[in-house]
């Protein structure tokens, strides 16, 4: 460790019983009789579970074989994933056009990765996003440059999941912030509207919102008028997530001290300036952890669109498992899916932690 | 009466006439009358809860008064947001707890007002900011965040932040009360410099040494009223009012 350099006194090293690996083990694993007991029990449980799992997953397993070959083995049949990868990822997207959703996903990922660095948050980036989104939409829908039209009911698998969750989050966040500000407003009409909206949405499950959007909502439209089903599900997800974000942001706003408002007021800043420059940057930073929690659950909740007959990546996996050749390998398929979700969620939460650290200014 | 009147040379820069304020049922300020001339330095003292902070906070409308008139530099404070913002841009305020913006650097804290309220170009605003940081002896900290500075340094930054708006009047609300004793002097020194340059100042403080050396007028408030005001010499050596005598005997 770095000792402060003060020549007038001498610094001694800490006694060996307080540092070093043995001291660490004693301090953290065997410091009391019940901790020692827990340590031993945990080690025992791990010894019981890990080796058989390892054998099943890696030693006696097949990684890319026919389904028939899998009948003869004891271990995992990972083959279900590579053999069906096209359908699991892309679903019903027409034969020969697969490059389009793949390219769209790569473009989206590239934009997300490029946007990670705060130093790149410039005007250029603000233009790159809408342009990128238009290109992605064009790739998916087609109808120009000789690409045949692919109706949205054929959009499925991972592109659908990514689209629903990504737009769900990106649109719900600003809407949620506006709702939170609305709820704090001194204007009674705006305040009431915000409160009613937030409490109503939070009072119903997402499933019922999705049902309403797909079954009840069309009943209110005039004859012959339809609104795209994917779009309706997307709107339901946005509305739902926004209400939750609003409450989290409200918590952040309440954590702000009066002095910050007063300092902004005394400089002569008006309300929008105060909010944009002083209050929101601080309040939103405080609520990064709970906000990420909501975004993560919004991401995972997109799998609920299955009940209105949209084929997200969970549903395409299920359909694969209905194939007689591959029934019985659901553990492997769902583990793969879990890994896919985990990678996305872990990336989000570790990015949020990094952002939090970067925005920390020592107060 | 119109909100904005042409200002004459000898008009007071702040004029408060028959001002009352209530917090709900509680009558905090009663019949406040005050005229402050350009360049005048007024120290306001009194026991806690006497309404001295509330009074100066009314001058830039952090608190609303319910009766009477407050006219700052020719603009009367009413519910009109335009007038309020105009007055606030002309009146600087320094708070007990500094209230710097913790997510912005020192330099950004200083340039925020000029850029967004005065519409000063960023470059020019930064030049002005550096000049004032120089003046409060803290220019080398410009790139740091408020959380990395000591209390005394933060308060000097807060003073510089107000000065960047080129205010006509500076209000100080117990600027040294939250500071460790060894830091009080560095803040008071900055305030004394400011006074020498002719800034109009209203200072709520318990620093009687500052009052004696800088103030043109010392004002004693109690129970929401201005009890007594006088030049520092007479105020301290010959207080007229019983309550003032009691207060001075307790703090000196």
Short mmCIF file of N, CA, C and O in Angstrom, two decimals, chain A residues 26-93:
data_model
loop_
_atom_site.label_atom_id
_atom_site.label_comp_id
_atom_site.label_asym_id
_atom_site.label_seq_id
_atom_site.Cartn_x
_atom_site.Cartn_y
_atom_site.Cartn_z
N UNK A 26 -8.89 -17.09 6.80
CA UNK A 26 -9.36 -17.14 8.18
C UNK A 26 -10.40 -16.06 8.45
O UNK A 26 -11.43 -16.30 9.04
N UNK A 27 -10.14 -14.88 7.92
CA UNK A 27 -11.02 -13.75 8.20
C UNK A 27 -12.37 -13.90 7.49
O UNK A 27 -13.41 -13.55 8.02
N UNK A 28 -12.34 -14.45 6.27
CA UNK A 28 -13.57 -14.45 5.48
C UNK A 28 -14.31 -15.78 5.50
O UNK A 28 -15.52 -15.82 5.29
N UNK A 29 -13.63 -16.88 5.71
CA UNK A 29 -14.29 -18.18 5.61
C UNK A 29 -14.44 -18.89 6.95
O UNK A 29 -15.35 -19.67 7.15
N UNK A 30 -13.52 -18.67 7.87
CA UNK A 30 -13.56 -19.44 9.12
C UNK A 30 -13.49 -18.53 10.34
O UNK A 30 -12.85 -18.87 11.34
N UNK A 31 -14.15 -17.36 10.28
CA UNK A 31 -13.99 -16.44 11.41
C UNK A 31 -14.87 -16.78 12.59
O UNK A 31 -14.55 -16.44 13.71
N UNK A 32 -16.01 -17.49 12.36
CA UNK A 32 -16.83 -17.93 13.49
C UNK A 32 -17.20 -19.39 13.25
O UNK A 32 -17.03 -19.89 12.14
N UNK A 33 -17.75 -20.06 14.28
CA UNK A 33 -18.06 -21.49 14.09
C UNK A 33 -19.14 -21.67 13.03
O UNK A 33 -19.08 -22.58 12.22
N UNK A 34 -20.15 -20.75 12.96
CA UNK A 34 -21.21 -20.98 11.97
C UNK A 34 -20.74 -20.63 10.57
O UNK A 34 -21.17 -21.22 9.59
N UNK A 35 -19.80 -19.68 10.46
CA UNK A 35 -19.25 -19.42 9.13
C UNK A 35 -18.40 -20.60 8.66
O UNK A 35 -18.43 -20.96 7.48
N UNK A 36 -17.67 -21.22 9.57
CA UNK A 36 -16.88 -22.40 9.22
C UNK A 36 -17.81 -23.51 8.73
O UNK A 36 -17.56 -24.16 7.71
N UNK A 37 -18.92 -23.69 9.46
CA UNK A 37 -19.90 -24.71 9.09
C UNK A 37 -20.45 -24.43 7.69
O UNK A 37 -20.52 -25.32 6.82
N UNK A 38 -20.84 -23.16 7.45
CA UNK A 38 -21.38 -22.79 6.13
C UNK A 38 -20.35 -23.03 5.04
O UNK A 38 -20.68 -23.54 3.96
N UNK A 39 -19.09 -22.70 5.33
CA UNK A 39 -18.04 -22.90 4.33
C UNK A 39 -17.94 -24.37 3.96
O UNK A 39 -17.91 -24.74 2.78
N UNK A 40 -17.94 -25.23 4.98
CA UNK A 40 -17.79 -26.66 4.72
C UNK A 40 -19.01 -27.19 3.95
O UNK A 40 -18.89 -27.93 2.97
N UNK A 41 -20.22 -26.78 4.37
CA UNK A 41 -21.44 -27.23 3.69
C UNK A 41 -21.44 -26.79 2.23
O UNK A 41 -21.78 -27.56 1.32
N UNK A 42 -21.04 -25.54 1.97
CA UNK A 42 -21.03 -25.03 0.61
C UNK A 42 -20.05 -25.81 -0.25
O UNK A 42 -20.37 -26.21 -1.38
N UNK A 43 -18.86 -26.04 0.30
CA UNK A 43 -17.86 -26.80 -0.45
C UNK A 43 -18.39 -28.20 -0.77
O UNK A 43 -18.26 -28.69 -1.89
N UNK A 44 -19.08 -28.81 0.22
CA UNK A 44 -19.65 -30.14 0.00
C UNK A 44 -20.68 -30.13 -1.12
O UNK A 44 -20.67 -30.98 -2.01
N UNK A 45 -21.57 -29.13 -1.08
CA UNK A 45 -22.62 -29.03 -2.10
C UNK A 45 -22.00 -28.84 -3.48
O UNK A 45 -22.43 -29.47 -4.46
N UNK A 46 -20.98 -28.02 -3.56
CA UNK A 46 -20.32 -27.79 -4.86
C UNK A 46 -19.70 -29.09 -5.37
O UNK A 46 -19.82 -29.43 -6.55
N UNK A 47 -19.06 -29.85 -4.45
CA UNK A 47 -18.43 -31.11 -4.86
C UNK A 47 -19.48 -32.09 -5.38
O UNK A 47 -19.22 -32.89 -6.27
N UNK A 48 -20.70 -31.99 -4.84
CA UNK A 48 -21.77 -32.89 -5.23
C UNK A 48 -22.35 -32.51 -6.59
O UNK A 48 -22.72 -33.36 -7.39
N UNK A 49 -22.44 -31.19 -6.87
CA UNK A 49 -23.15 -30.72 -8.07
C UNK A 49 -22.23 -30.54 -9.27
O UNK A 49 -22.55 -30.96 -10.38
N UNK A 50 -21.07 -29.92 -9.04
CA UNK A 50 -20.27 -29.46 -10.18
C UNK A 50 -19.74 -30.60 -11.07
O UNK A 50 -19.93 -30.56 -12.28
N UNK A 51 -19.08 -31.64 -10.47
CA UNK A 51 -18.53 -32.67 -11.36
C UNK A 51 -19.56 -33.36 -12.27
O UNK A 51 -19.32 -33.48 -13.48
N UNK A 52 -20.75 -33.78 -11.73
CA UNK A 52 -21.74 -34.39 -12.65
C UNK A 52 -22.19 -33.43 -13.75
O UNK A 52 -22.34 -33.83 -14.91
N UNK A 53 -22.38 -32.14 -13.38
CA UNK A 53 -22.79 -31.18 -14.39
C UNK A 53 -21.72 -31.04 -15.46
O UNK A 53 -22.00 -31.03 -16.66
N UNK A 54 -20.47 -30.97 -15.00
CA UNK A 54 -19.36 -30.82 -15.93
C UNK A 54 -19.32 -32.01 -16.90
O UNK A 54 -19.16 -31.85 -18.12
N UNK A 55 -19.52 -33.22 -16.33
CA UNK A 55 -19.51 -34.43 -17.15
C UNK A 55 -20.64 -34.38 -18.19
O UNK A 55 -20.45 -34.64 -19.38
N UNK A 56 -21.83 -33.99 -17.73
CA UNK A 56 -23.00 -33.94 -18.61
C UNK A 56 -22.79 -32.89 -19.71
O UNK A 56 -23.05 -33.14 -20.88
N UNK A 57 -22.30 -31.72 -19.31
CA UNK A 57 -22.25 -30.61 -20.26
C UNK A 57 -21.07 -30.69 -21.21
O UNK A 57 -21.18 -30.29 -22.37
N UNK A 58 -19.94 -31.21 -20.74
CA UNK A 58 -18.73 -31.09 -21.57
C UNK A 58 -18.12 -32.43 -21.99
O UNK A 58 -17.55 -32.52 -23.07
N UNK A 59 -18.23 -33.47 -21.15
CA UNK A 59 -17.50 -34.71 -21.48
C UNK A 59 -18.35 -35.64 -22.33
O UNK A 59 -17.94 -36.07 -23.42
N UNK A 60 -19.57 -35.90 -21.88
CA UNK A 60 -20.40 -36.86 -22.62
C UNK A 60 -21.36 -36.16 -23.57
O UNK A 60 -22.42 -36.68 -23.89
N UNK A 61 -21.00 -34.98 -24.00
CA UNK A 61 -21.97 -34.21 -24.79
C UNK A 61 -21.61 -34.21 -26.27
O UNK A 61 -20.49 -34.52 -26.66
N UNK A 62 -22.59 -33.87 -27.09
CA UNK A 62 -22.36 -33.70 -28.53
C UNK A 62 -22.63 -32.24 -28.88
O UNK A 62 -23.58 -31.64 -28.38
N UNK A 63 -21.82 -31.68 -29.75
CA UNK A 63 -21.92 -30.24 -30.02
C UNK A 63 -22.52 -29.93 -31.37
O UNK A 63 -23.11 -28.87 -31.54
N UNK A 64 -22.33 -30.79 -32.33
CA UNK A 64 -22.94 -30.50 -33.63
C UNK A 64 -23.15 -31.82 -34.37
O UNK A 64 -22.33 -32.24 -35.16
N UNK A 65 -24.27 -32.43 -34.06
CA UNK A 65 -24.53 -33.74 -34.66
C UNK A 65 -25.99 -33.79 -35.09
O UNK A 65 -26.75 -32.85 -34.87
N UNK A 66 -26.40 -34.93 -35.68
CA UNK A 66 -27.82 -35.10 -35.99
C UNK A 66 -28.56 -35.44 -34.70
O UNK A 66 -27.95 -35.81 -33.70
N UNK A 67 -29.88 -35.34 -34.74
CA UNK A 67 -30.65 -35.65 -33.54
C UNK A 67 -30.56 -37.14 -33.24
O UNK A 67 -30.65 -37.54 -32.08
N UNK A 68 -30.40 -37.97 -34.27
CA UNK A 68 -30.31 -39.41 -34.03
C UNK A 68 -29.08 -39.75 -33.20
O UNK A 68 -29.15 -40.59 -32.28
N UNK A 69 -27.94 -39.13 -33.52
CA UNK A 69 -26.72 -39.40 -32.78
C UNK A 69 -26.91 -39.11 -31.30
O UNK A 69 -26.33 -39.77 -30.43
N UNK A 70 -27.74 -38.10 -31.01
CA UNK A 70 -27.96 -37.69 -29.62
C UNK A 70 -28.69 -38.75 -28.80
O UNK A 70 -28.59 -38.78 -27.58
N UNK A 71 -29.45 -39.62 -29.48
CA UNK A 71 -30.21 -40.63 -28.72
C UNK A 71 -29.29 -41.58 -27.97
O UNK A 71 -29.71 -42.17 -26.98
N UNK A 72 -28.04 -41.75 -28.46
CA UNK A 72 -27.18 -42.78 -27.89
C UNK A 72 -26.28 -42.27 -26.76
O UNK A 72 -25.43 -43.01 -26.27
N UNK A 73 -26.40 -41.00 -26.41
CA UNK A 73 -25.46 -40.50 -25.39
C UNK A 73 -26.18 -40.15 -24.11
O UNK A 73 -27.40 -39.95 -24.10
N UNK A 74 -25.38 -40.09 -23.02
CA UNK A 74 -25.91 -39.75 -21.71
C UNK A 74 -25.91 -38.23 -21.51
O UNK A 74 -26.74 -37.70 -20.79
N UNK A 75 -24.96 -37.58 -22.11
CA UNK A 75 -24.72 -36.17 -21.81
C UNK A 75 -25.63 -35.22 -22.58
O UNK A 75 -26.67 -35.61 -23.10
N UNK A 76 -25.19 -33.97 -22.61
CA UNK A 76 -26.00 -32.93 -23.22
C UNK A 76 -25.95 -33.01 -24.74
O UNK A 76 -24.94 -33.39 -25.32
N UNK A 77 -27.10 -32.67 -25.36
CA UNK A 77 -27.14 -32.63 -26.81
C UNK A 77 -27.18 -31.18 -27.25
O UNK A 77 -28.23 -30.64 -27.56
N UNK A 78 -26.03 -30.55 -27.25
CA UNK A 78 -25.99 -29.12 -27.63
C UNK A 78 -26.30 -28.95 -29.10
O UNK A 78 -26.55 -27.83 -29.55
N UNK A 79 -26.28 -30.05 -29.84
CA UNK A 79 -26.50 -29.98 -31.28
C UNK A 79 -27.81 -29.27 -31.64
O UNK A 79 -27.94 -28.71 -32.73
N UNK A 80 -28.76 -29.32 -30.72
CA UNK A 80 -30.05 -28.69 -31.03
C UNK A 80 -29.85 -27.22 -31.39
O UNK A 80 -30.58 -26.69 -32.23
N UNK A 81 -28.85 -26.57 -30.81
CA UNK A 81 -28.68 -25.14 -31.09
C UNK A 81 -28.11 -24.90 -32.49
O UNK A 81 -28.76 -24.24 -33.31
N UNK A 82 -26.92 -25.44 -32.82
CA UNK A 82 -26.40 -25.17 -34.18
C UNK A 82 -27.30 -25.72 -35.29
O UNK A 82 -27.41 -25.09 -36.35
N UNK A 83 -27.94 -26.86 -35.03
CA UNK A 83 -28.78 -27.44 -36.08
C UNK A 83 -30.01 -26.59 -36.38
O UNK A 83 -30.58 -26.66 -37.45
N UNK A 84 -30.47 -25.81 -35.37
CA UNK A 84 -31.68 -25.02 -35.56
C UNK A 84 -31.43 -23.52 -35.45
O UNK A 84 -32.38 -22.75 -35.31
N UNK A 85 -30.16 -23.15 -35.50
CA UNK A 85 -29.83 -21.77 -35.15
C UNK A 85 -30.56 -20.77 -36.03
O UNK A 85 -31.02 -19.71 -35.57
N UNK A 86 -30.74 -21.11 -37.30
CA UNK A 86 -31.35 -20.15 -38.21
C UNK A 86 -32.78 -19.83 -37.78
O UNK A 86 -33.18 -18.68 -37.73
N UNK A 87 -33.53 -20.90 -37.43
CA UNK A 87 -34.92 -20.64 -37.06
C UNK A 87 -35.01 -19.97 -35.69
O UNK A 87 -35.81 -19.06 -35.48
N UNK A 88 -34.17 -20.39 -34.74
CA UNK A 88 -34.22 -19.80 -33.39
C UNK A 88 -33.93 -18.30 -33.49
O UNK A 88 -34.64 -17.48 -32.89
N UNK A 89 -32.92 -17.94 -34.27
CA UNK A 89 -32.53 -16.53 -34.32
C UNK A 89 -33.44 -15.71 -35.23
O UNK A 89 -33.87 -14.60 -34.88
N UNK A 90 -33.77 -16.25 -36.40
CA UNK A 90 -34.47 -15.43 -37.40
C UNK A 90 -35.94 -15.79 -37.60
O UNK A 90 -36.66 -15.04 -38.25
N UNK A 91 -36.38 -16.93 -37.07
CA UNK A 91 -37.78 -17.27 -37.17
C UNK A 91 -38.25 -17.41 -38.60
O UNK A 91 -37.62 -18.10 -39.40
N UNK A 92 -39.34 -16.72 -38.93
CA UNK A 92 -40.00 -16.93 -40.21
C UNK A 92 -39.52 -15.98 -41.31
O UNK A 92 -40.20 -15.80 -42.31
N UNK A 93 -38.38 -15.33 -41.11
CA UNK A 93 -37.92 -14.41 -42.14
C UNK A 93 -37.66 -15.20 -43.41
O UNK A 93 -37.05 -16.27 -43.37
#
